[in-house]
mmCIF file with all atom_site columns, C-alpha atoms and ligand atoms in Angstrom:
data_model
loop_
_atom_site.group_PDB
_atom_site.id
_atom_site.type_symbol
_atom_site.label_atom_id
_atom_site.label_alt_id
_atom_site.label_comp_id
_atom_site.label_asym_id
_atom_site.label_entity_id
_atom_site.label_seq_id
_atom_site.pdbx_PDB_ins_code
_atom_site.Cartn_x
_atom_site.Cartn_y
_atom_site.Cartn_z
_atom_site.occupancy
_atom_site.B_iso_or_equiv
_atom_site.pdbx_formal_charge
_atom_site.auth_seq_id
_atom_site.auth_comp_id
_atom_site.auth_asym_id
_atom_site.auth_atom_id
_atom_site.pdbx_PDB_model_num
ATOM   1   C  CA  . MET A 1 1   ? 4.622   -6.135  -4.155  1.00 0.00 ? 903  MET A CA  1
ATOM   2   C  CA  . ALA A 1 2   ? 3.115   -5.725  -0.716  1.00 0.00 ? 904  ALA A CA  1
ATOM   3   C  CA  . GLU A 1 3   ? 0.256   -3.752  -2.281  1.00 0.00 ? 905  GLU A CA  1
ATOM   4   C  CA  . ASN A 1 4   ? -0.588  -6.674  -4.527  1.00 0.00 ? 906  ASN A CA  1
ATOM   5   C  CA  . GLU A 1 5   ? -0.657  -9.057  -1.597  1.00 0.00 ? 907  GLU A CA  1
ATOM   6   C  CA  . ALA A 1 6   ? -2.946  -6.739  0.315   1.00 0.00 ? 908  ALA A CA  1
ATOM   7   C  CA  . LEU A 1 7   ? -5.307  -6.599  -2.676  1.00 0.00 ? 909  LEU A CA  1
ATOM   8   C  CA  . PHE A 1 8   ? -5.527  -10.377 -2.960  1.00 0.00 ? 910  PHE A CA  1
ATOM   9   C  CA  . ARG A 1 9   ? -6.180  -10.514 0.719   1.00 0.00 ? 911  ARG A CA  1
ATOM   10  C  CA  . GLU A 1 10  ? -9.215  -8.259  0.309   1.00 0.00 ? 912  GLU A CA  1
ATOM   11  C  CA  . VAL A 1 11  ? -10.591 -10.721 -2.235  1.00 0.00 ? 913  VAL A CA  1
ATOM   12  C  CA  . ASN A 1 12  ? -9.831  -13.623 0.063   1.00 0.00 ? 914  ASN A CA  1
ATOM   13  C  CA  . GLU A 1 13  ? -11.542 -11.890 2.957   1.00 0.00 ? 915  GLU A CA  1
ATOM   14  C  CA  . ARG A 1 14  ? -14.763 -11.908 0.948   1.00 0.00 ? 916  ARG A CA  1
ATOM   15  C  CA  . MET A 1 15  ? -14.294 -15.524 -0.088  1.00 0.00 ? 917  MET A CA  1
ATOM   16  C  CA  . GLU A 1 16  ? -13.616 -16.387 3.499   1.00 0.00 ? 918  GLU A CA  1
ATOM   17  C  CA  . ALA A 1 17  ? -16.924 -14.864 4.575   1.00 0.00 ? 919  ALA A CA  1
ATOM   18  C  CA  . VAL A 1 18  ? -18.686 -17.315 2.255   1.00 0.00 ? 920  VAL A CA  1
ATOM   19  C  CA  . ALA A 1 19  ? -16.525 -20.211 3.384   1.00 0.00 ? 921  ALA A CA  1
ATOM   20  C  CA  . HIS A 1 20  ? -17.287 -19.445 6.987   1.00 0.00 ? 922  HIS A CA  1
ATOM   21  C  CA  . ARG A 1 21  ? -20.889 -20.520 6.491   1.00 0.00 ? 923  ARG A CA  1
ATOM   22  C  CA  . LEU A 1 22  ? -19.688 -23.923 5.267   1.00 0.00 ? 924  LEU A CA  1
ATOM   23  C  CA  . GLY A 1 23  ? -17.930 -24.690 8.542   1.00 0.00 ? 925  GLY A CA  1
ATOM   24  C  CA  . PRO A 1 24  ? -14.346 -24.468 9.817   1.00 0.00 ? 926  PRO A CA  1
ATOM   25  C  CA  . ASN A 1 25  ? -13.094 -27.816 8.563   1.00 0.00 ? 927  ASN A CA  1
ATOM   26  C  CA  . VAL A 1 26  ? -14.380 -27.613 5.003   1.00 0.00 ? 928  VAL A CA  1
ATOM   27  C  CA  . PRO A 1 27  ? -11.497 -27.038 2.575   1.00 0.00 ? 929  PRO A CA  1
ATOM   28  C  CA  . TYR A 1 28  ? -12.059 -23.878 0.568   1.00 0.00 ? 930  TYR A CA  1
ATOM   29  C  CA  . GLU A 1 29  ? -10.308 -22.264 -2.391  1.00 0.00 ? 931  GLU A CA  1
ATOM   30  C  CA  . PHE A 1 30  ? -8.314  -19.081 -1.738  1.00 0.00 ? 932  PHE A CA  1
ATOM   31  C  CA  . LEU A 1 31  ? -6.172  -16.980 -4.056  1.00 0.00 ? 933  LEU A CA  1
ATOM   32  C  CA  . CYS A 1 32  ? -2.444  -17.248 -3.634  1.00 0.00 ? 934  CYS A CA  1
ATOM   33  C  CA  . GLU A 1 33  ? -1.384  -14.123 -1.737  1.00 0.00 ? 935  GLU A CA  1
ATOM   34  C  CA  . CYS A 1 34  ? 2.192   -14.012 -3.011  1.00 0.00 ? 936  CYS A CA  1
ATOM   35  C  CA  . ALA A 1 35  ? 4.042   -10.875 -4.137  1.00 0.00 ? 937  ALA A CA  1
ATOM   36  C  CA  . ASN A 1 36  ? 3.803   -11.694 -7.860  1.00 0.00 ? 938  ASN A CA  1
ATOM   37  C  CA  . ALA A 1 37  ? 1.107   -9.480  -9.452  1.00 0.00 ? 939  ALA A CA  1
ATOM   38  C  CA  . ASP A 1 38  ? 0.629   -11.996 -12.292 1.00 0.00 ? 940  ASP A CA  1
ATOM   39  C  CA  . CYS A 1 39  ? -0.001  -14.939 -10.016 1.00 0.00 ? 941  CYS A CA  1
ATOM   40  C  CA  . THR A 1 40  ? -3.614  -16.091 -10.224 1.00 0.00 ? 942  THR A CA  1
ATOM   41  C  CA  . PHE A 1 41  ? -3.105  -19.534 -8.739  1.00 0.00 ? 943  PHE A CA  1
ATOM   42  C  CA  . ARG A 1 42  ? -5.431  -20.805 -6.089  1.00 0.00 ? 944  ARG A CA  1
ATOM   43  C  CA  . LEU A 1 43  ? -4.796  -22.936 -3.075  1.00 0.00 ? 945  LEU A CA  1
ATOM   44  C  CA  . THR A 1 44  ? -7.151  -25.013 -1.031  1.00 0.00 ? 946  THR A CA  1
ATOM   45  C  CA  . LEU A 1 45  ? -7.111  -25.017 2.736   1.00 0.00 ? 947  LEU A CA  1
ATOM   46  C  CA  . PRO A 1 46  ? -9.566  -25.354 5.607   1.00 0.00 ? 948  PRO A CA  1
ATOM   47  C  CA  . THR A 1 47  ? -11.081 -22.014 6.596   1.00 0.00 ? 949  THR A CA  1
ATOM   48  C  CA  . GLN A 1 48  ? -9.871  -22.399 10.164  1.00 0.00 ? 950  GLN A CA  1
ATOM   49  C  CA  . VAL A 1 49  ? -6.293  -22.547 8.910   1.00 0.00 ? 951  VAL A CA  1
ATOM   50  C  CA  . TYR A 1 50  ? -6.853  -19.372 6.900   1.00 0.00 ? 952  TYR A CA  1
ATOM   51  C  CA  . GLU A 1 51  ? -8.402  -17.736 9.929   1.00 0.00 ? 953  GLU A CA  1
ATOM   52  C  CA  . SER A 1 52  ? -5.457  -18.585 12.156  1.00 0.00 ? 954  SER A CA  1
ATOM   53  C  CA  . VAL A 1 53  ? -3.018  -17.193 9.599   1.00 0.00 ? 955  VAL A CA  1
ATOM   54  C  CA  . ARG A 1 54  ? -5.053  -14.027 9.232   1.00 0.00 ? 956  ARG A CA  1
ATOM   55  C  CA  . ALA A 1 55  ? -5.133  -13.448 12.967  1.00 0.00 ? 957  ALA A CA  1
ATOM   56  C  CA  . ASP A 1 56  ? -1.787  -11.758 12.330  1.00 0.00 ? 958  ASP A CA  1
ATOM   57  C  CA  . ALA A 1 57  ? -2.061  -8.869  9.826   1.00 0.00 ? 959  ALA A CA  1
ATOM   58  C  CA  . THR A 1 58  ? 1.471   -9.436  8.533   1.00 0.00 ? 960  THR A CA  1
ATOM   59  C  CA  . GLN A 1 59  ? 0.896   -13.086 7.593   1.00 0.00 ? 961  GLN A CA  1
ATOM   60  C  CA  . PHE A 1 60  ? -0.158  -14.309 4.155   1.00 0.00 ? 962  PHE A CA  1
ATOM   61  C  CA  . VAL A 1 61  ? -0.990  -17.684 2.621   1.00 0.00 ? 963  VAL A CA  1
ATOM   62  C  CA  . VAL A 1 62  ? 0.926   -18.542 -0.546  1.00 0.00 ? 964  VAL A CA  1
ATOM   63  C  CA  . LEU A 1 63  ? 1.607   -21.589 -2.690  1.00 0.00 ? 965  LEU A CA  1
ATOM   64  C  CA  . PRO A 1 64  ? 4.808   -23.516 -1.968  1.00 0.00 ? 966  PRO A CA  1
ATOM   65  C  CA  . LEU A 1 65  ? 7.818   -21.627 -3.441  1.00 0.00 ? 967  LEU A CA  1
ATOM   66  C  CA  . HIS A 1 66  ? 5.779   -18.422 -3.971  1.00 0.00 ? 968  HIS A CA  1
ATOM   67  C  CA  . PHE A 1 67  ? 8.001   -16.777 -1.470  1.00 0.00 ? 969  PHE A CA  1
ATOM   68  C  CA  . THR A 1 68  ? 9.909   -13.455 -1.675  1.00 0.00 ? 970  THR A CA  1
ATOM   69  C  CA  . PRO A 1 69  ? 12.736  -13.591 0.893   1.00 0.00 ? 971  PRO A CA  1
ATOM   70  C  CA  . GLU A 1 70  ? 13.531  -9.863  0.388   1.00 0.00 ? 972  GLU A CA  1
ATOM   71  C  CA  . ILE A 1 71  ? 10.286  -8.755  2.060   1.00 0.00 ? 973  ILE A CA  1
ATOM   72  C  CA  . GLU A 1 72  ? 9.059   -11.735 4.040   1.00 0.00 ? 974  GLU A CA  1
ATOM   73  C  CA  . GLU A 1 73  ? 10.044  -14.706 6.154   1.00 0.00 ? 975  GLU A CA  1
ATOM   74  C  CA  . LEU A 1 74  ? 8.746   -18.238 6.056   1.00 0.00 ? 976  LEU A CA  1
ATOM   75  C  CA  . VAL A 1 75  ? 6.507   -19.246 8.964   1.00 0.00 ? 977  VAL A CA  1
ATOM   76  C  CA  . ILE A 1 76  ? 4.853   -22.518 7.925   1.00 0.00 ? 978  ILE A CA  1
ATOM   77  C  CA  . GLU A 1 77  ? 5.910   -24.853 5.137   1.00 0.00 ? 979  GLU A CA  1
ATOM   78  C  CA  . ASN A 1 78  ? 3.889   -27.843 3.990   1.00 0.00 ? 980  ASN A CA  1
ATOM   79  C  CA  . ASP A 1 79  ? 2.783   -29.678 0.842   1.00 0.00 ? 981  ASP A CA  1
ATOM   80  C  CA  . THR A 1 80  ? -0.201  -27.544 -0.108  1.00 0.00 ? 982  THR A CA  1
ATOM   81  C  CA  . TYR A 1 81  ? 0.581   -24.070 1.196   1.00 0.00 ? 983  TYR A CA  1
ATOM   82  C  CA  . TRP A 1 82  ? 3.208   -21.920 2.860   1.00 0.00 ? 984  TRP A CA  1
ATOM   83  C  CA  . VAL A 1 83  ? 2.580   -19.140 5.341   1.00 0.00 ? 985  VAL A CA  1
ATOM   84  C  CA  . VAL A 1 84  ? 4.819   -16.075 5.095   1.00 0.00 ? 986  VAL A CA  1
ATOM   85  C  CA  . ARG A 1 85  ? 5.213   -13.082 7.374   1.00 0.00 ? 987  ARG A CA  1
ATOM   86  C  CA  . LYS A 1 86  ? 6.078   -9.636  6.056   1.00 0.00 ? 988  LYS A CA  1
ATOM   87  C  CA  . THR A 1 87  ? 9.137   -8.008  7.544   1.00 0.00 ? 989  THR A CA  1
ATOM   88  C  CA  . GLY A 1 88  ? 10.344  -4.398  7.872   1.00 0.00 ? 990  GLY A CA  1
ATOM   89  C  CA  . GLU A 1 89  ? 8.621   -1.748  5.744   1.00 0.00 ? 991  GLU A CA  1
ATOM   90  C  CA  . ALA A 1 90  ? 6.425   -4.270  3.974   1.00 0.00 ? 992  ALA A CA  1
ATOM   91  C  CA  . ALA A 1 91  ? 5.009   -5.369  7.324   1.00 0.00 ? 993  ALA A CA  1
ATOM   92  C  CA  . GLU A 1 92  ? 4.141   -1.808  8.325   1.00 0.00 ? 994  GLU A CA  1
ATOM   93  C  CA  . TYR A 1 93  ? 2.537   -1.233  4.951   1.00 0.00 ? 995  TYR A CA  1
ATOM   94  C  CA  . VAL A 1 94  ? 0.263   -4.290  5.010   1.00 0.00 ? 996  VAL A CA  1
ATOM   95  C  CA  . GLU A 1 95  ? -0.723  -3.615  8.603   1.00 0.00 ? 997  GLU A CA  1
ATOM   96  C  CA  . ARG A 1 96  ? -2.045  -0.219  7.548   1.00 0.00 ? 998  ARG A CA  1
ATOM   97  C  CA  . LEU A 1 97  ? -3.968  -1.822  4.657   1.00 0.00 ? 999  LEU A CA  1
ATOM   98  C  CA  . ASP A 1 98  ? -5.430  -4.650  6.705   1.00 0.00 ? 1000 ASP A CA  1
ATOM   99  C  CA  . PRO A 1 99  ? -9.200  -4.638  6.062   1.00 0.00 ? 1001 PRO A CA  1
ATOM   100 C  CA  . ARG A 1 100 ? -9.773  -5.857  9.613   1.00 0.00 ? 1002 ARG A CA  1
ATOM   101 C  CA  . SER A 1 101 ? -8.081  -2.869  11.184  1.00 0.00 ? 1003 SER A CA  1
ATOM   102 C  CA  . ARG A 1 102 ? -10.174 -0.274  9.353   1.00 0.00 ? 1004 ARG A CA  1
HETATM 103 ZN ZN1 . ZN  B 2 .   ? 1.503   -16.990 -6.044  1.00 0.00 ? 1119 ZN  B ZN1 1
#
């Protein structure tokens, strides 16, 4: 499950690079980064919010309720998106896969 989230994050990293040129307050569409491999939903949030979440390699942006308590904890909860943080082994795994640490 953590592998899937890391993959979606790679896609989002590229989308984010495009969004960055639009400015920090422009809402932009990102893929839901939840643990469900079949989830192709998108969520819209300002790039600066995405950036602040991504400052921590173990944090992911997901749609509300797209949350897997077995491997992550809830950090931010609001109407349009939730932010989750990987815990335990899943956290170590995604930190190794983080495109920004390579
Ligand atoms: Zn999802």
